[in-house]
Amino acid sequence: MRLFGYEIRRVNKNTVNGVPKVATWLHPIHKTVTEFAFEVDGKEFYTFKNLLDMPQRRYQRCMEFIREAEMRITSTELLELIGLIKDALNKGKITDSIIFLGAIENLTSQYLETDTYYRLFSCVFFDMEENLLDYDYDYNEYKIELFKKQPSTGFFFNQPMKKYLPQTDISVKDLEVYLKLTSANKEYLQKIKRDYITKG
């Protein structure tokens, strides 16, 4: 198989006691082993056997997304809220500043913010059509939408995604609550931003 002009060589696809082993592929440029992770709607996704083998720019994005998943807020959202707080303080709108601070507190105190995990998964798991040297935001938006179309509890509970969650023995019921909280917090965030802009 050729990928971006490079030959990708299958290293291994055997069975052990009748169970197929994970298919692994050796990338000749990076000299790293990637392995089959899962399939969504007929599209196969792979991951680096060792995340440290990721090309540098993609690895930097991966570390950024891990931080965001741990903080439960994206850097963009955080910087936007900080900007709104500064703007409100400059205009003497203390109440609005407190509302935005409360939004940051709500987002960062969640147990699990699912959107940050979708973004992390879009970096960790790749298909054979994308450039592995960096993280293409436009292409990965397509992947995130594809992931989100799957039944969410099933998607998050599948390996290898489950091993990235903060707790691997999380229940389906709890995950459903976290998914609803993520959605509710996003809606609330949009509402307070709209209200602030409308008030001027």
PDB file of C-alpha atoms in Angstrom:
ATOM      1  CA  MET A   1       0.000   0.000   0.000  1.00  0.00           C
ATOM      2  CA  ARG A   2       1.256   3.506  -0.820  1.00  0.00           C
ATOM      3  CA  LEU A   3       0.578   6.533   1.376  1.00  0.00           C
ATOM      4  CA  PHE A   4       1.735  10.021   0.314  1.00  0.00           C
ATOM      5  CA  GLY A   5       4.154   8.380  -2.111  1.00  0.00           C
ATOM      6  CA  TYR A   6       5.660   6.075   0.512  1.00  0.00           C
ATOM      7  CA  GLU A   7       5.304   2.339   0.587  1.00  0.00           C
ATOM      8  CA  ILE A   8       3.552   1.109   3.737  1.00  0.00           C
ATOM      9  CA  ARG A   9       4.523  -2.458   4.538  1.00  0.00           C
ATOM     10  CA  ARG A  10       2.307  -4.766   6.540  1.00  0.00           C
ATOM     11  CA  VAL A  11       4.383  -6.288   9.295  1.00  0.00           C
ATOM     12  CA  ASN A  12       2.095  -8.792  10.856  1.00  0.00           C
ATOM     13  CA  LYS A  13      -1.439 -10.179  10.777  1.00  0.00           C
ATOM     14  CA  ASN A  14      -1.491 -13.594  12.368  1.00  0.00           C
ATOM     15  CA  THR A  15      -3.859 -15.380  14.667  1.00  0.00           C
ATOM     16  CA  VAL A  16      -3.327 -16.626  18.179  1.00  0.00           C
ATOM     17  CA  ASN A  17      -5.675 -19.432  19.231  1.00  0.00           C
ATOM     18  CA  GLY A  18      -7.937 -18.531  16.301  1.00  0.00           C
ATOM     19  CA  VAL A  19      -8.174 -14.843  17.323  1.00  0.00           C
ATOM     20  CA  PRO A  20      -6.688 -12.339  14.845  1.00  0.00           C
ATOM     21  CA  LYS A  21      -3.770 -10.329  16.165  1.00  0.00           C
ATOM     22  CA  VAL A  22      -3.865  -6.575  15.731  1.00  0.00           C
ATOM     23  CA  ALA A  23      -2.697  -5.669  12.228  1.00  0.00           C
ATOM     24  CA  THR A  24       0.446  -3.563  12.398  1.00  0.00           C
ATOM     25  CA  TRP A  25       2.036  -1.457   9.683  1.00  0.00           C
ATOM     26  CA  LEU A  26       5.553  -0.112   9.459  1.00  0.00           C
ATOM     27  CA  HIS A  27       5.929   3.404   8.126  1.00  0.00           C
ATOM     28  CA  PRO A  28       9.257   3.482   6.245  1.00  0.00           C
ATOM     29  CA  ILE A  29       9.921   7.218   6.703  1.00  0.00           C
ATOM     30  CA  HIS A  30       9.226   7.451  10.426  1.00  0.00           C
ATOM     31  CA  LYS A  31      10.385   3.889  11.089  1.00  0.00           C
ATOM     32  CA  THR A  32       7.498   3.534  13.487  1.00  0.00           C
ATOM     33  CA  VAL A  33       4.924   0.838  13.935  1.00  0.00           C
ATOM     34  CA  THR A  34       1.260   1.749  13.655  1.00  0.00           C
ATOM     35  CA  GLU A  35      -1.563  -0.612  14.471  1.00  0.00           C
ATOM     36  CA  PHE A  36      -5.179  -1.037  13.490  1.00  0.00           C
ATOM     37  CA  ALA A  37      -7.448   0.597  16.094  1.00  0.00           C
ATOM     38  CA  PHE A  38     -11.065   0.398  14.888  1.00  0.00           C
ATOM     39  CA  GLU A  39     -13.380   0.803  11.917  1.00  0.00           C
ATOM     40  CA  VAL A  40     -16.173   3.374  11.524  1.00  0.00           C
ATOM     41  CA  ASP A  41     -18.593   3.204   8.596  1.00  0.00           C
ATOM     42  CA  GLY A  42     -16.161   1.105   6.576  1.00  0.00           C
ATOM     43  CA  LYS A  43     -13.190   3.428   7.214  1.00  0.00           C
ATOM     44  CA  GLU A  44     -10.245   1.916   9.078  1.00  0.00           C
ATOM     45  CA  PHE A  45      -8.439   3.931  11.735  1.00  0.00           C
ATOM     46  CA  TYR A  46      -4.953   3.310  13.044  1.00  0.00           C
ATOM     47  CA  THR A  47      -2.811   4.580  15.893  1.00  0.00           C
ATOM     48  CA  PHE A  48       0.881   4.714  16.671  1.00  0.00           C
ATOM     49  CA  LYS A  49       1.902   1.727  18.746  1.00  0.00           C
ATOM     50  CA  ASN A  50       3.867   4.217  20.859  1.00  0.00           C
ATOM     51  CA  LEU A  51       2.538   7.803  20.865  1.00  0.00           C
ATOM     52  CA  LEU A  52       6.099   9.091  21.255  1.00  0.00           C
ATOM     53  CA  ASP A  53       6.701   7.852  17.700  1.00  0.00           C
ATOM     54  CA  MET A  54       4.311  10.477  16.296  1.00  0.00           C
ATOM     55  CA  PRO A  55       5.920  13.087  14.056  1.00  0.00           C
ATOM     56  CA  GLN A  56       6.841  16.107  16.181  1.00  0.00           C
ATOM     57  CA  ARG A  57       4.160  18.588  15.050  1.00  0.00           C
ATOM     58  CA  ARG A  58       1.379  16.028  15.385  1.00  0.00           C
ATOM     59  CA  TYR A  59       2.728  14.994  18.803  1.00  0.00           C
ATOM     60  CA  GLN A  60       2.674  18.643  19.940  1.00  0.00           C
ATOM     61  CA  ARG A  61      -0.998  18.877  18.940  1.00  0.00           C
ATOM     62  CA  CYS A  62      -1.679  15.594  20.743  1.00  0.00           C
ATOM     63  CA  MET A  63      -0.137  16.970  23.955  1.00  0.00           C
ATOM     64  CA  GLU A  64      -2.218  20.148  23.573  1.00  0.00           C
ATOM     65  CA  PHE A  65      -5.394  18.068  23.199  1.00  0.00           C
ATOM     66  CA  ILE A  66      -4.485  15.923  26.208  1.00  0.00           C
ATOM     67  CA  ARG A  67      -4.119  19.118  28.295  1.00  0.00           C
ATOM     68  CA  GLU A  68      -7.491  20.329  27.030  1.00  0.00           C
ATOM     69  CA  ALA A  69      -9.115  16.987  27.904  1.00  0.00           C
ATOM     70  CA  GLU A  70      -7.583  17.204  31.390  1.00  0.00           C
ATOM     71  CA  MET A  71      -8.728  20.841  31.787  1.00  0.00           C
ATOM     72  CA  ARG A  72     -12.142  20.019  30.253  1.00  0.00           C
ATOM     73  CA  ILE A  73     -12.020  23.164  28.115  1.00  0.00           C
ATOM     74  CA  THR A  74     -10.347  23.965  24.803  1.00  0.00           C
ATOM     75  CA  SER A  75      -7.641  26.621  24.654  1.00  0.00           C
ATOM     76  CA  THR A  76      -9.845  28.588  22.242  1.00  0.00           C
ATOM     77  CA  GLU A  77     -12.802  28.574  24.642  1.00  0.00           C
ATOM     78  CA  LEU A  78     -10.619  29.525  27.600  1.00  0.00           C
ATOM     79  CA  LEU A  79      -8.942  32.420  25.770  1.00  0.00           C
ATOM     80  CA  GLU A  80     -12.316  33.629  24.484  1.00  0.00           C
ATOM     81  CA  LEU A  81     -13.778  33.630  27.999  1.00  0.00           C
ATOM     82  CA  ILE A  82     -10.705  35.429  29.392  1.00  0.00           C
ATOM     83  CA  GLY A  83     -11.111  38.034  26.641  1.00  0.00           C
ATOM     84  CA  LEU A  84     -14.773  38.512  27.565  1.00  0.00           C
ATOM     85  CA  ILE A  85     -13.877  38.860  31.258  1.00  0.00           C
ATOM     86  CA  LYS A  86     -11.286  41.531  30.441  1.00  0.00           C
ATOM     87  CA  ASP A  87     -13.762  43.333  28.188  1.00  0.00           C
ATOM     88  CA  ALA A  88     -16.475  43.237  30.867  1.00  0.00           C
ATOM     89  CA  LEU A  89     -14.066  44.492  33.547  1.00  0.00           C
ATOM     90  CA  ASN A  90     -12.917  47.344  31.293  1.00  0.00           C
ATOM     91  CA  LYS A  91     -16.572  48.342  30.870  1.00  0.00           C
ATOM     92  CA  GLY A  92     -17.240  48.058  34.607  1.00  0.00           C
ATOM     93  CA  LYS A  93     -19.585  45.091  34.148  1.00  0.00           C
ATOM     94  CA  ILE A  94     -18.583  43.103  37.224  1.00  0.00           C
ATOM     95  CA  THR A  95     -21.675  40.860  37.112  1.00  0.00           C
ATOM     96  CA  ASP A  96     -20.865  39.745  33.551  1.00  0.00           C
ATOM     97  CA  SER A  97     -17.258  39.036  34.582  1.00  0.00           C
ATOM     98  CA  ILE A  98     -18.525  36.837  37.419  1.00  0.00           C
ATOM     99  CA  ILE A  99     -20.852  34.991  35.002  1.00  0.00           C
ATOM    100  CA  PHE A 100     -17.920  34.244  32.667  1.00  0.00           C
ATOM    101  CA  LEU A 101     -15.746  33.134  35.601  1.00  0.00           C
ATOM    102  CA  GLY A 102     -18.589  30.842  36.667  1.00  0.00           C
ATOM    103  CA  ALA A 103     -18.684  29.365  33.154  1.00  0.00           C
ATOM    104  CA  ILE A 104     -14.951  28.602  33.337  1.00  0.00           C
ATOM    105  CA  GLU A 105     -15.471  27.009  36.743  1.00  0.00           C
ATOM    106  CA  ASN A 106     -18.390  24.898  35.449  1.00  0.00           C
ATOM    107  CA  LEU A 107     -16.445  23.678  32.432  1.00  0.00           C
ATOM    108  CA  THR A 108     -13.252  22.868  34.304  1.00  0.00           C
ATOM    109  CA  SER A 109     -15.005  21.122  37.196  1.00  0.00           C
ATOM    110  CA  GLN A 110     -16.774  18.567  34.989  1.00  0.00           C
ATOM    111  CA  TYR A 111     -15.593  15.004  35.403  1.00  0.00           C
ATOM    112  CA  LEU A 112     -15.456  14.484  31.648  1.00  0.00           C
ATOM    113  CA  GLU A 113     -15.926  16.917  28.776  1.00  0.00           C
ATOM    114  CA  THR A 114     -16.606  14.710  25.763  1.00  0.00           C
ATOM    115  CA  ASP A 115     -15.843  17.218  22.983  1.00  0.00           C
ATOM    116  CA  THR A 116     -12.214  17.538  24.112  1.00  0.00           C
ATOM    117  CA  TYR A 117     -11.928  13.752  23.946  1.00  0.00           C
ATOM    118  CA  TYR A 118     -13.334  13.619  20.412  1.00  0.00           C
ATOM    119  CA  ARG A 119     -10.623  16.075  19.394  1.00  0.00           C
ATOM    120  CA  LEU A 120      -7.932  14.048  21.163  1.00  0.00           C
ATOM    121  CA  PHE A 121      -9.147  10.883  19.417  1.00  0.00           C
ATOM    122  CA  SER A 122      -9.022  12.653  16.045  1.00  0.00           C
ATOM    123  CA  CYS A 123      -5.298  13.197  16.621  1.00  0.00           C
ATOM    124  CA  VAL A 124      -4.440   9.832  18.162  1.00  0.00           C
ATOM    125  CA  PHE A 125      -6.369   7.816  15.553  1.00  0.00           C
ATOM    126  CA  PHE A 126      -5.773   8.400  11.863  1.00  0.00           C
ATOM    127  CA  ASP A 127      -6.855   6.918   8.558  1.00  0.00           C
ATOM    128  CA  MET A 128      -4.593   6.091   5.652  1.00  0.00           C
ATOM    129  CA  GLU A 129      -5.617   9.193   3.709  1.00  0.00           C
ATOM    130  CA  GLU A 130      -4.255  11.851   6.062  1.00  0.00           C
ATOM    131  CA  ASN A 131      -0.835  13.399   6.365  1.00  0.00           C
ATOM    132  CA  LEU A 132       0.773  12.128   9.561  1.00  0.00           C
ATOM    133  CA  LEU A 133       3.419  14.863   9.695  1.00  0.00           C
ATOM    134  CA  ASP A 134       1.004  17.370  11.219  1.00  0.00           C
ATOM    135  CA  TYR A 135      -2.597  17.762  12.384  1.00  0.00           C
ATOM    136  CA  ASP A 136      -4.915  19.078   9.667  1.00  0.00           C
ATOM    137  CA  TYR A 137      -7.767  20.859  11.490  1.00  0.00           C
ATOM    138  CA  ASP A 138     -10.129  20.850   8.494  1.00  0.00           C
ATOM    139  CA  TYR A 139      -9.660  17.156   7.749  1.00  0.00           C
ATOM    140  CA  ASN A 140      -9.987  16.226  11.402  1.00  0.00           C
ATOM    141  CA  GLU A 141     -13.264  18.130  11.743  1.00  0.00           C
ATOM    142  CA  TYR A 142     -14.613  15.594   9.255  1.00  0.00           C
ATOM    143  CA  LYS A 143     -13.283  12.748  11.421  1.00  0.00           C
ATOM    144  CA  ILE A 144     -14.777  14.253  14.585  1.00  0.00           C
ATOM    145  CA  GLU A 145     -18.169  14.506  12.883  1.00  0.00           C
ATOM    146  CA  LEU A 146     -17.828  10.881  11.790  1.00  0.00           C
ATOM    147  CA  PHE A 147     -17.007   9.837  15.378  1.00  0.00           C
ATOM    148  CA  LYS A 148     -19.937  11.850  16.753  1.00  0.00           C
ATOM    149  CA  LYS A 149     -22.374  10.098  14.389  1.00  0.00           C
ATOM    150  CA  GLN A 150     -21.652   6.816  16.182  1.00  0.00           C
ATOM    151  CA  PRO A 151     -23.691   5.844  19.246  1.00  0.00           C
ATOM    152  CA  SER A 152     -21.644   7.799  21.785  1.00  0.00           C
ATOM    153  CA  THR A 153     -21.713   5.329  24.648  1.00  0.00           C
ATOM    154  CA  GLY A 154     -20.657   2.537  22.316  1.00  0.00           C
ATOM    155  CA  PHE A 155     -17.923   4.667  20.763  1.00  0.00           C
ATOM    156  CA  PHE A 156     -16.376   5.735  24.063  1.00  0.00           C
ATOM    157  CA  PHE A 157     -16.604   2.254  25.540  1.00  0.00           C
ATOM    158  CA  ASN A 158     -14.773   0.577  22.686  1.00  0.00           C
ATOM    159  CA  GLN A 159     -11.106  -0.120  23.013  1.00  0.00           C
ATOM    160  CA  PRO A 160      -8.802   1.607  22.343  1.00  0.00           C
ATOM    161  CA  MET A 161     -10.778   4.799  23.141  1.00  0.00           C
ATOM    162  CA  LYS A 162     -11.748   3.626  26.609  1.00  0.00           C
ATOM    163  CA  LYS A 163      -8.148   3.511  27.824  1.00  0.00           C
ATOM    164  CA  TYR A 164      -7.856   7.293  27.351  1.00  0.00           C
ATOM    165  CA  LEU A 165     -10.796   8.093  29.630  1.00  0.00           C
ATOM    166  CA  PRO A 166      -9.951   9.310  33.148  1.00  0.00           C
ATOM    167  CA  GLN A 167     -11.598   6.208  34.580  1.00  0.00           C
ATOM    168  CA  THR A 168     -11.856   2.936  32.671  1.00  0.00           C
ATOM    169  CA  ASP A 169     -14.650   1.431  34.777  1.00  0.00           C
ATOM    170  CA  ILE A 170     -17.070   4.290  34.053  1.00  0.00           C
ATOM    171  CA  SER A 171     -20.673   3.100  33.624  1.00  0.00           C
ATOM    172  CA  VAL A 172     -22.859   3.656  30.568  1.00  0.00           C
ATOM    173  CA  LYS A 173     -25.294   5.633  32.726  1.00  0.00           C
ATOM    174  CA  ASP A 174     -22.515   7.926  33.992  1.00  0.00           C
ATOM    175  CA  LEU A 175     -21.211   8.496  30.477  1.00  0.00           C
ATOM    176  CA  GLU A 176     -24.701   9.438  29.297  1.00  0.00           C
ATOM    177  CA  VAL A 177     -24.817  12.035  32.102  1.00  0.00           C
ATOM    178  CA  TYR A 178     -21.399  13.448  31.068  1.00  0.00           C
ATOM    179  CA  LEU A 179     -22.515  13.662  27.439  1.00  0.00           C
ATOM    180  CA  LYS A 180     -25.633  15.607  28.484  1.00  0.00           C
ATOM    181  CA  LEU A 181     -23.556  17.865  30.753  1.00  0.00           C
ATOM    182  CA  THR A 182     -21.137  18.635  27.925  1.00  0.00           C
ATOM    183  CA  SER A 183     -24.047  19.567  25.680  1.00  0.00           C
ATOM    184  CA  ALA A 184     -25.759  21.662  28.392  1.00  0.00           C
ATOM    185  CA  ASN A 185     -22.534  23.501  29.252  1.00  0.00           C
ATOM    186  CA  LYS A 186     -21.882  24.285  25.567  1.00  0.00           C
ATOM    187  CA  GLU A 187     -25.421  25.657  25.194  1.00  0.00           C
ATOM    188  CA  TYR A 188     -25.031  27.757  28.358  1.00  0.00           C
ATOM    189  CA  LEU A 189     -21.696  29.106  27.121  1.00  0.00           C
ATOM    190  CA  GLN A 190     -23.260  30.153  23.803  1.00  0.00           C
ATOM    191  CA  LYS A 191     -26.192  31.754  25.642  1.00  0.00           C
ATOM    192  CA  ILE A 192     -24.097  33.916  27.988  1.00  0.00           C
ATOM    193  CA  LYS A 193     -21.898  35.038  25.084  1.00  0.00           C
ATOM    194  CA  ARG A 194     -24.985  35.963  23.026  1.00  0.00           C
ATOM    195  CA  ASP A 195     -26.552  37.768  25.986  1.00  0.00           C
ATOM    196  CA  TYR A 196     -23.362  39.750  26.613  1.00  0.00           C
ATOM    197  CA  ILE A 197     -23.025  40.760  22.952  1.00  0.00           C
ATOM    198  CA  THR A 198     -26.732  41.691  22.748  1.00  0.00           C
ATOM    199  CA  LYS A 199     -26.465  43.910  25.836  1.00  0.00           C
ATOM    200  CA  GLY A 200     -23.378  45.554  24.342  1.00  0.00           C
TER     201      GLY A 200
END
